[in-house]
Coordinates of N, CA and C and ligand atoms in Angstrom, one line a residue:
M1025 N 13.2 -18.4 -9.7 CA 13.2 -16.8 -9.5 C 12.3 -16.2 -8.2
E1026 N 12.8 -15.6 -7.5 CA 12.2 -15.2 -6.3 C 11.1 -14.2 -6.8
R1027 N 9.9 -14.5 -6.1 CA 8.6 -13.4 -6.4 C 8.5 -12.4 -5.4
I1028 N 9.1 -11.3 -5.9 CA 8.9 -10.2 -5.3 C 7.8 -9.4 -5.4
A1029 N 7.0 -8.8 -4.5 CA 5.7 -7.9 -4.6 C 6.3 -6.7 -4.1
V1030 N 5.8 -5.5 -4.8 CA 6.0 -4.4 -4.1 C 4.6 -4.0 -3.7
F1031 N 4.3 -3.3 -2.8 CA 2.7 -2.8 -2.4 C 3.0 -1.2 -2.1
P1032 N 2.6 -0.5 -3.0 CA 3.0 0.9 -2.9 C 1.7 1.4 -2.4
G1033 N 2.0 2.9 -1.7 CA 0.9 3.6 -1.2 C 1.2 4.7 -0.7
S1034 N 0.4 5.6 -0.3 CA 0.7 6.5 0.5 C 0.8 6.3 2.2
F1035 N 0.0 5.3 2.5 CA -0.3 5.3 3.9 C -0.1 6.5 5.1
D1036 N -1.1 7.0 4.5 CA -1.2 8.5 5.5 C -2.6 8.6 5.9
P1037 N -2.9 8.0 7.1 CA -1.7 7.1 7.8 C -2.4 5.3 7.0
V1038 N -1.7 4.7 7.6 CA -1.7 3.3 7.4 C -3.1 2.6 8.2
T1039 N -3.9 1.9 7.6 CA -5.2 1.5 7.8 C -5.3 -0.2 8.2
K1040 N -6.2 -0.5 8.7 CA -6.5 -2.0 9.0 C -6.7 -2.8 7.5
G1041 N -7.1 -1.8 6.7 CA -7.5 -2.3 5.1 C -6.1 -2.5 4.7
H1042 N -5.3 -1.8 4.7 CA -3.7 -2.0 4.1 C -3.2 -3.2 4.8
E1043 N -3.3 -3.1 6.2 CA -2.6 -4.4 6.9 C -3.4 -5.8 6.5
S1044 N -4.6 -5.8 6.5 CA -5.4 -6.9 5.7 C -4.8 -7.3 4.5
I1045 N -4.8 -6.5 3.4 CA -4.3 -6.8 2.1 C -2.8 -7.6 2.3
I1046 N -2.0 -6.7 3.0 CA -0.4 -7.1 3.1 C -0.7 -8.6 3.6
R1047 N -1.3 -9.1 4.7 CA -1.3 -10.1 5.4 C -1.8 -11.4 4.4
R1048 N -3.2 -11.0 3.7 CA -3.5 -11.6 3.1 C -2.7 -12.3 1.6
A1049 N -1.9 -11.0 1.1 CA -1.1 -11.3 0.1 C 0.1 -12.2 0.3
L1050 N 0.6 -12.0 1.4 CA 1.9 -12.7 2.1 C 2.1 -14.0 1.3
P1051 N 1.2 -15.1 1.6 CA 1.4 -16.3 1.2 C 1.8 -16.6 -0.5
L1052 N 1.5 -15.5 -1.3 CA 1.5 -15.6 -2.8 C 2.9 -15.1 -3.1
F1053 N 3.7 -14.8 -2.3 CA 5.0 -14.1 -2.9 C 6.2 -14.4 -1.9
D1054 N 7.5 -14.6 -2.3 CA 8.6 -14.9 -1.4 C 8.9 -13.6 -0.4
R1055 N 8.9 -12.5 -1.2 CA 9.3 -11.4 -0.3 C 8.3 -10.1 -0.5
M1056 N 7.8 -9.2 0.3 CA 7.3 -8.1 -0.1 C 7.8 -7.0 0.3
I1057 N 7.7 -5.8 -0.6 CA 8.3 -4.5 0.0 C 7.3 -3.4 -0.1
I1058 N 7.2 -3.2 1.0 CA 5.9 -2.0 1.2 C 6.5 -0.8 1.1
A1059 N 6.1 0.2 0.0 CA 6.9 1.0 -0.5 C 5.9 2.5 -0.5
I1060 N 6.6 3.3 0.4 CA 5.6 4.6 0.6 C 6.3 5.4 -0.6
G1061 N 5.2 6.1 -1.5 CA 5.2 6.6 -2.7 C 5.7 8.2 -1.8
D1062 N 6.8 8.7 -2.1 CA 7.0 10.1 -1.5 C 6.4 11.1 -2.6
N1063 N 5.5 11.3 -2.7 CA 4.8 12.2 -4.0 C 4.7 13.6 -3.3
G1064 N 5.8 14.4 -3.9 CA 5.9 15.8 -3.7 C 4.7 16.4 -4.1
E1065 N 3.7 16.4 -5.0 CA 2.5 17.0 -5.1 C 1.5 16.7 -4.1
K1066 N 1.6 15.6 -3.5 CA 0.4 15.4 -2.9 C 1.0 15.5 -1.5
K1067 N 0.2 16.4 -0.7 CA 0.6 17.0 0.7 C 0.3 15.9 1.8
S1068 N 1.1 15.3 2.4 CA 0.6 14.1 3.5 C 0.3 15.0 4.5
L1069 N -0.6 14.4 5.5 CA -1.1 14.6 6.7 C 0.4 14.2 7.7
F1070 N 0.7 13.2 7.6 CA 1.7 12.5 8.5 C 3.1 12.6 7.8
P1071 N 4.2 12.9 8.6 CA 5.5 13.0 8.0 C 5.9 11.6 7.3
L1072 N 6.8 11.5 6.3 CA 7.3 10.2 5.9 C 7.8 9.3 7.2
E1073 N 8.5 9.8 7.9 CA 9.5 9.3 9.0 C 8.4 8.7 9.8
K1074 N 7.2 9.2 10.3 CA 6.1 8.6 11.0 C 5.6 7.5 10.3
R1075 N 5.4 7.5 9.0 CA 4.7 6.6 8.1 C 5.6 5.4 8.1
L1076 N 6.8 5.5 8.1 CA 7.9 4.5 8.0 C 7.8 3.8 9.2
A1077 N 7.7 4.5 10.3 CA 8.0 4.2 11.6 C 6.7 3.1 12.1
W1078 N 5.8 3.5 11.7 CA 4.5 2.7 11.7 C 4.6 1.3 11.2
L1079 N 4.8 1.5 9.9 CA 4.8 0.3 9.0 C 5.8 -0.5 9.6
N1080 N 7.0 0.0 10.0 CA 8.0 -0.9 10.6 C 7.6 -1.7 12.0
K1081 N 6.8 -1.1 12.8 CA 6.4 -1.5 14.0 C 5.4 -2.7 13.5
I1082 N 4.4 -2.3 13.1 CA 3.4 -3.3 12.5 C 4.2 -4.8 11.9
F1083 N 5.0 -4.6 11.2 CA 5.6 -5.8 10.5 C 6.7 -6.3 10.9
A1084 N 7.3 -5.7 12.2 CA 8.6 -6.1 12.6 C 8.8 -7.5 12.9
G1085 N 9.7 -8.3 12.6 CA 9.9 -9.6 13.3 C 9.4 -10.6 11.8
D1086 N 9.0 -9.9 10.7 CA 8.7 -10.8 9.6 C 9.8 -10.6 8.4
P1087 N 10.6 -11.6 8.5 CA 11.6 -11.6 7.7 C 11.4 -11.3 6.1
R1088 N 10.0 -11.6 5.5 CA 9.5 -11.4 4.1 C 9.4 -10.1 3.7
I1089 N 9.1 -9.2 4.9 CA 8.6 -7.9 4.5 C 9.7 -6.8 4.8
E1090 N 9.7 -5.9 3.8 CA 10.7 -5.0 4.0 C 10.0 -3.4 3.9
I1091 N 10.5 -2.5 4.5 CA 9.6 -1.3 4.2 C 10.7 -0.2 3.8
D1092 N 10.1 0.5 2.5 CA 11.0 1.5 2.1 C 10.1 2.4 1.6
C1093 N 11.0 3.7 0.7 CA 10.1 4.7 0.4 C 10.8 5.0 -1.1
Y1094 N 10.0 5.8 -1.7 CA 10.7 5.9 -3.0 C 9.9 7.3 -3.6
S1095 N 10.6 7.9 -4.6 CA 10.0 8.9 -5.4 C 10.1 8.7 -7.0
G1096 N 9.2 9.2 -7.4 CA 9.3 8.7 -9.1 C 8.3 7.5 -9.4
M1097 N 8.6 6.9 -10.5 CA 7.7 6.0 -10.9 C 7.6 4.7 -10.2
T1098 N 6.4 4.0 -9.8 CA 6.6 2.7 -9.2 C 7.2 1.8 -10.0
V1099 N 7.1 1.9 -11.3 CA 7.7 1.0 -12.3 C 9.1 0.8 -12.3
D1100 N 10.0 2.1 -11.9 CA 11.4 2.3 -11.7 C 11.6 1.9 -10.5
F1101 N 10.9 1.6 -9.5 CA 11.3 1.3 -8.2 C 11.2 -0.3 -8.1
C1102 N 10.4 -0.6 -9.2 CA 9.9 -2.1 -9.1 C 11.2 -2.7 -10.0
R1103 N 11.5 -2.3 -11.2 CA 12.8 -2.6 -11.9 C 13.9 -2.7 -11.1
K1104 N 14.2 -1.6 -10.0 CA 15.5 -1.3 -9.2 C 15.6 -2.5 -8.2
N1105 N 14.3 -3.1 -7.7 CA 14.2 -4.0 -6.3 C 14.2 -5.5 -7.2
K1106 N 14.1 -5.4 -8.7 CA 14.0 -6.8 -9.3 C 12.4 -7.4 -8.9
A1107 N 11.4 -6.3 -8.6 CA 10.2 -7.1 -8.2 C 9.3 -7.3 -9.6
G1108 N 8.7 -8.4 -9.6 CA 7.8 -8.7 -10.9 C 6.3 -8.4 -10.9
F1109 N 6.0 -8.1 -9.4 CA 4.5 -7.7 -8.9 C 4.1 -6.7 -8.2
I1110 N 3.1 -5.8 -8.8 CA 2.9 -4.8 -7.8 C 1.5 -5.2 -7.2
L1111 N 1.2 -5.0 -5.9 CA 0.0 -5.7 -5.3 C -0.6 -4.4 -5.0
R1112 N -2.0 -4.3 -5.3 CA -3.0 -3.5 -4.8 C -4.4 -3.8 -4.5
G1113 N -4.9 -3.1 -3.6 CA -6.3 -3.6 -3.1 C -7.3 -3.0 -3.7
L1114 N -8.4 -3.9 -3.7 CA -9.6 -3.2 -4.5 C -10.8 -3.1 -3.7
R1115 N -11.5 -1.9 -3.5 CA -12.6 -1.8 -2.7 C -13.8 -1.5 -3.5
T1116 N -14.0 -0.8 -4.5 CA -15.1 -0.5 -5.0 C -15.0 -0.4 -6.7
S1117 N -15.9 -0.3 -7.4 CA -15.5 -0.2 -8.8 C -15.0 1.1 -9.2
S1118 N -15.1 2.1 -8.6 CA -14.0 3.3 -8.7 C -12.6 2.9 -8.5
D1119 N -12.2 2.2 -7.6 CA -11.1 1.8 -7.6 C -10.5 1.2 -8.8
F1120 N -11.4 0.2 -9.1 CA -11.0 -0.8 -10.2 C -10.8 0.2 -11.7
E1121 N -11.5 1.1 -11.7 CA -11.5 1.8 -13.0 C -9.9 2.5 -13.0
F1122 N -9.7 3.2 -11.6 CA -8.4 3.9 -11.4 C -7.3 3.2 -11.8
E1123 N -7.4 1.9 -10.9 CA -6.1 1.0 -10.8 C -5.9 0.2 -12.4
R1124 N -7.2 0.3 -13.2 CA -7.0 -0.3 -14.5 C -6.3 0.2 -15.1
G1125 N -6.4 1.8 -15.1 CA -5.8 2.8 -16.1 C -4.1 2.5 -15.5
I1126 N -3.7 2.7 -14.6 CA -2.6 2.7 -14.0 C -1.9 1.4 -14.2
G1127 N -2.4 0.4 -14.1 CA -2.1 -0.9 -14.2 C -1.5 -1.3 -15.6
Q1128 N -2.6 -0.7 -16.5 CA -1.9 -1.0 -17.7 C -1.2 -0.2 -18.4
M1129 N -1.0 1.2 -17.8 CA 0.2 1.9 -18.3 C 1.5 1.3 -17.5
N1130 N 1.2 0.7 -16.4 CA 2.7 0.3 -15.8 C 3.2 -0.7 -16.9
K1131 N 2.2 -1.9 -17.3 CA 2.5 -2.7 -18.3 C 2.8 -2.4 -19.5
L1132 N 2.9 -1.3 -20.0 CA 3.3 -0.8 -21.4 C 4.9 -0.1 -20.9
M1133 N 5.0 0.4 -19.8 CA 6.2 0.9 -19.5 C 7.1 -0.1 -18.9
F1134 N 6.8 -1.3 -18.3 CA 7.4 -2.4 -17.7 C 6.8 -3.7 -18.1
P1135 N 6.9 -4.2 -19.4 CA 6.2 -5.6 -19.5 C 6.5 -6.5 -18.5
G1136 N 7.4 -6.7 -17.7 CA 7.9 -7.6 -17.0 C 7.3 -7.6 -15.7
I1137 N 6.1 -6.5 -15.6 CA 5.6 -6.5 -14.1 C 4.1 -7.1 -14.4
E1138 N 3.4 -7.4 -13.2 CA 2.2 -7.8 -13.3 C 1.4 -7.4 -12.1
T1139 N 0.5 -6.8 -12.4 CA -0.3 -6.0 -11.2 C -1.3 -7.0 -10.6
V1140 N -1.3 -7.4 -9.3 CA -2.0 -8.3 -8.6 C -3.0 -7.6 -7.5
F1141 N -4.4 -8.0 -8.0 CA -5.3 -7.3 -7.2 C -6.1 -8.3 -6.0
L1142 N -6.1 -7.7 -4.8 CA -6.9 -8.6 -3.9 C -8.1 -7.8 -3.6
L1143 N -9.5 -8.3 -3.6 CA -10.5 -8.0 -3.1 C -10.3 -7.5 -1.7
C1144 N -10.8 -6.2 -1.3 CA -10.8 -6.2 0.2 C -11.8 -7.0 0.8
E1145 N -11.5 -7.4 2.2 CA -12.7 -7.8 3.1 C -13.5 -6.9 3.2
P1146 N -15.1 -7.6 3.3 CA -16.0 -6.5 3.1 C -16.0 -5.7 4.1
E1147 N -15.7 -6.0 5.6 CA -15.8 -4.9 6.7 C -14.6 -3.6 6.5
Y1148 N -13.7 -3.7 5.5 CA -13.0 -2.8 5.2 C -13.3 -1.7 4.1
A1149 N -14.4 -2.4 3.3 CA -14.6 -1.7 1.9 C -14.8 -0.2 2.1
S1150 N -15.3 0.4 3.1 CA -15.6 2.0 3.2 C -14.5 2.5 3.8
L1151 N -13.3 1.9 4.1 CA -12.1 2.2 5.0 C -11.4 2.7 4.1
S1152 N -10.7 4.0 4.4 CA -9.7 4.7 3.7 C -8.9 5.6 4.5
S1153 N -7.6 5.9 4.0 CA -6.8 6.7 4.7 C -7.4 8.3 4.7
S1154 N -8.2 8.7 3.6 CA -8.9 9.9 3.6 C -9.8 10.0 4.5
I1155 N -10.7 8.9 5.1 CA -11.9 9.2 6.0 C -11.3 9.2 7.0
V1156 N -10.0 8.4 7.6 CA -9.6 8.2 8.7 C -8.7 9.7 9.0
R1157 N -8.2 10.4 7.8 CA -7.5 11.7 8.2 C -8.8 12.8 8.4
D1158 N -9.7 12.7 7.7 CA -11.0 13.6 8.1 C -11.4 13.2 9.6
I1159 N -11.7 12.3 10.0 CA -11.9 11.9 11.4 C -10.8 12.5 12.4
I1160 N -9.8 12.4 12.2 CA -8.7 13.0 12.9 C -8.9 14.2 12.8
R1161 N -8.7 15.1 11.9 CA -8.9 16.7 12.0 C -10.1 17.0 12.8
N1162 N -11.3 16.2 12.7 CA -12.5 16.7 13.3 C -12.4 16.1 14.9
G1163 N -11.2 15.8 15.2 CA -11.1 15.3 16.8 C -11.6 13.8 17.0
G1164 N -11.9 13.4 16.2 CA -12.6 11.9 16.2 C -11.5 10.7 16.7
D1165 N -12.1 9.5 17.2 CA -11.3 8.5 17.6 C -11.1 7.4 16.6
V1166 N -9.7 7.0 16.0 CA -9.8 6.3 14.7 C -9.1 5.0 15.2
A1167 N -9.1 5.0 16.6 CA -8.4 3.5 17.2 C -9.0 2.3 16.3
Q1168 N -10.0 1.9 16.0 CA -10.8 1.0 15.6 C -10.3 0.8 13.9
F1169 N -9.9 1.6 13.5 CA -9.7 1.7 12.0 C -8.1 1.6 11.8
V1170 N -7.3 1.6 12.8 CA -6.0 1.4 12.5 C -5.5 0.2 12.9
P1171 N -4.1 -0.3 12.4 CA -3.4 -1.7 13.0 C -3.2 -1.3 14.7
A1172 N -3.6 -2.7 15.2 CA -3.1 -2.5 16.7 C -1.9 -2.0 17.2
G1173 N -1.6 -1.0 18.2 CA -0.6 -0.7 18.6 C 0.2 0.7 17.8
I1174 N -0.7 1.3 17.1 CA -0.3 2.1 16.3 C -1.1 3.5 16.9
S1175 N -0.3 4.5 17.5 CA -0.7 5.5 18.0 C -0.6 6.7 17.2
L1176 N -1.5 7.4 16.8 CA -1.6 8.6 16.0 C -1.3 9.7 16.4
Ligands
LIG387 P1 -2.5 5.3 -3.0 O1 -2.7 6.8 -2.6 O2 -1.3 4.9 -3.5 O3 -4.0 4.8 -3.1 P2 -3.1 4.3 -0.3 O4 -2.3 4.3 0.8 O5 -4.3 5.2 -0.1 O6 -2.3 4.9 -1.4 O7 -3.5 2.7 -0.9 C1 -2.5 1.7 -1.0 C2 -3.3 0.4 -1.4 O8 -4.1 0.0 -0.6 C3 -4.2 0.7 -2.7 O9 -4.0 -0.4 -3.5 C4 -5.4 0.7 -2.0 O10 -6.7 0.6 -2.8 C5 -5.5 -0.1 -0.9 N1 -6.3 0.1 0.1 C6 -6.6 1.3 0.9 N2 -7.5 1.1 1.6 C7 -7.8 -0.4 1.4 C8 -9.1 -0.9 2.2 N3 -9.6 -0.6 3.1 N4 -8.8 -2.3 1.8 C9 -8.4 -2.9 1.0 N5 -7.4 -2.1 0.1 C10 -7.0 -0.9 0.7

């Protein structure tokens, strides 16, 4: 059976931390769907179209990667796409506590799913979309924190 992973996130905006997790996880799976969760409650800084376009640009030309968006529960998106794995990155112990709750609830709702965690590269341990958004709001330069070729 094909090993399909979903990498869900807000990607508001995509960072080098996201890119690193995706590239490092690729050898583990046959295909990966990077899925932007369109969560109505969470107001994003960047519109969905822009976030989709960035991800498409970064991973263009890799047939193993598909970019999509979804609303509703991640496990429902996984079921619909026959994905057996959810990929998440871990930076800190608070990431772990947060992910543990979600991962275990997802497992109860969809026993066929396994959440796979990769530890982030040390240089990205403090990098988050929310810090990048703060820098942008304050007029700072975020070029070193976002994937090459992405202009915000
Ligand atoms: P969410 O709102 O679902 O947390 P994000 O876009 O912030 O969405 O993150 C998506 C995934 O990427 C999460 O698993 C998160 O832990 C991971 N991630 C975010 N930043 C980094 C980073 N600097 N290094 C490794 N993983 C990261």
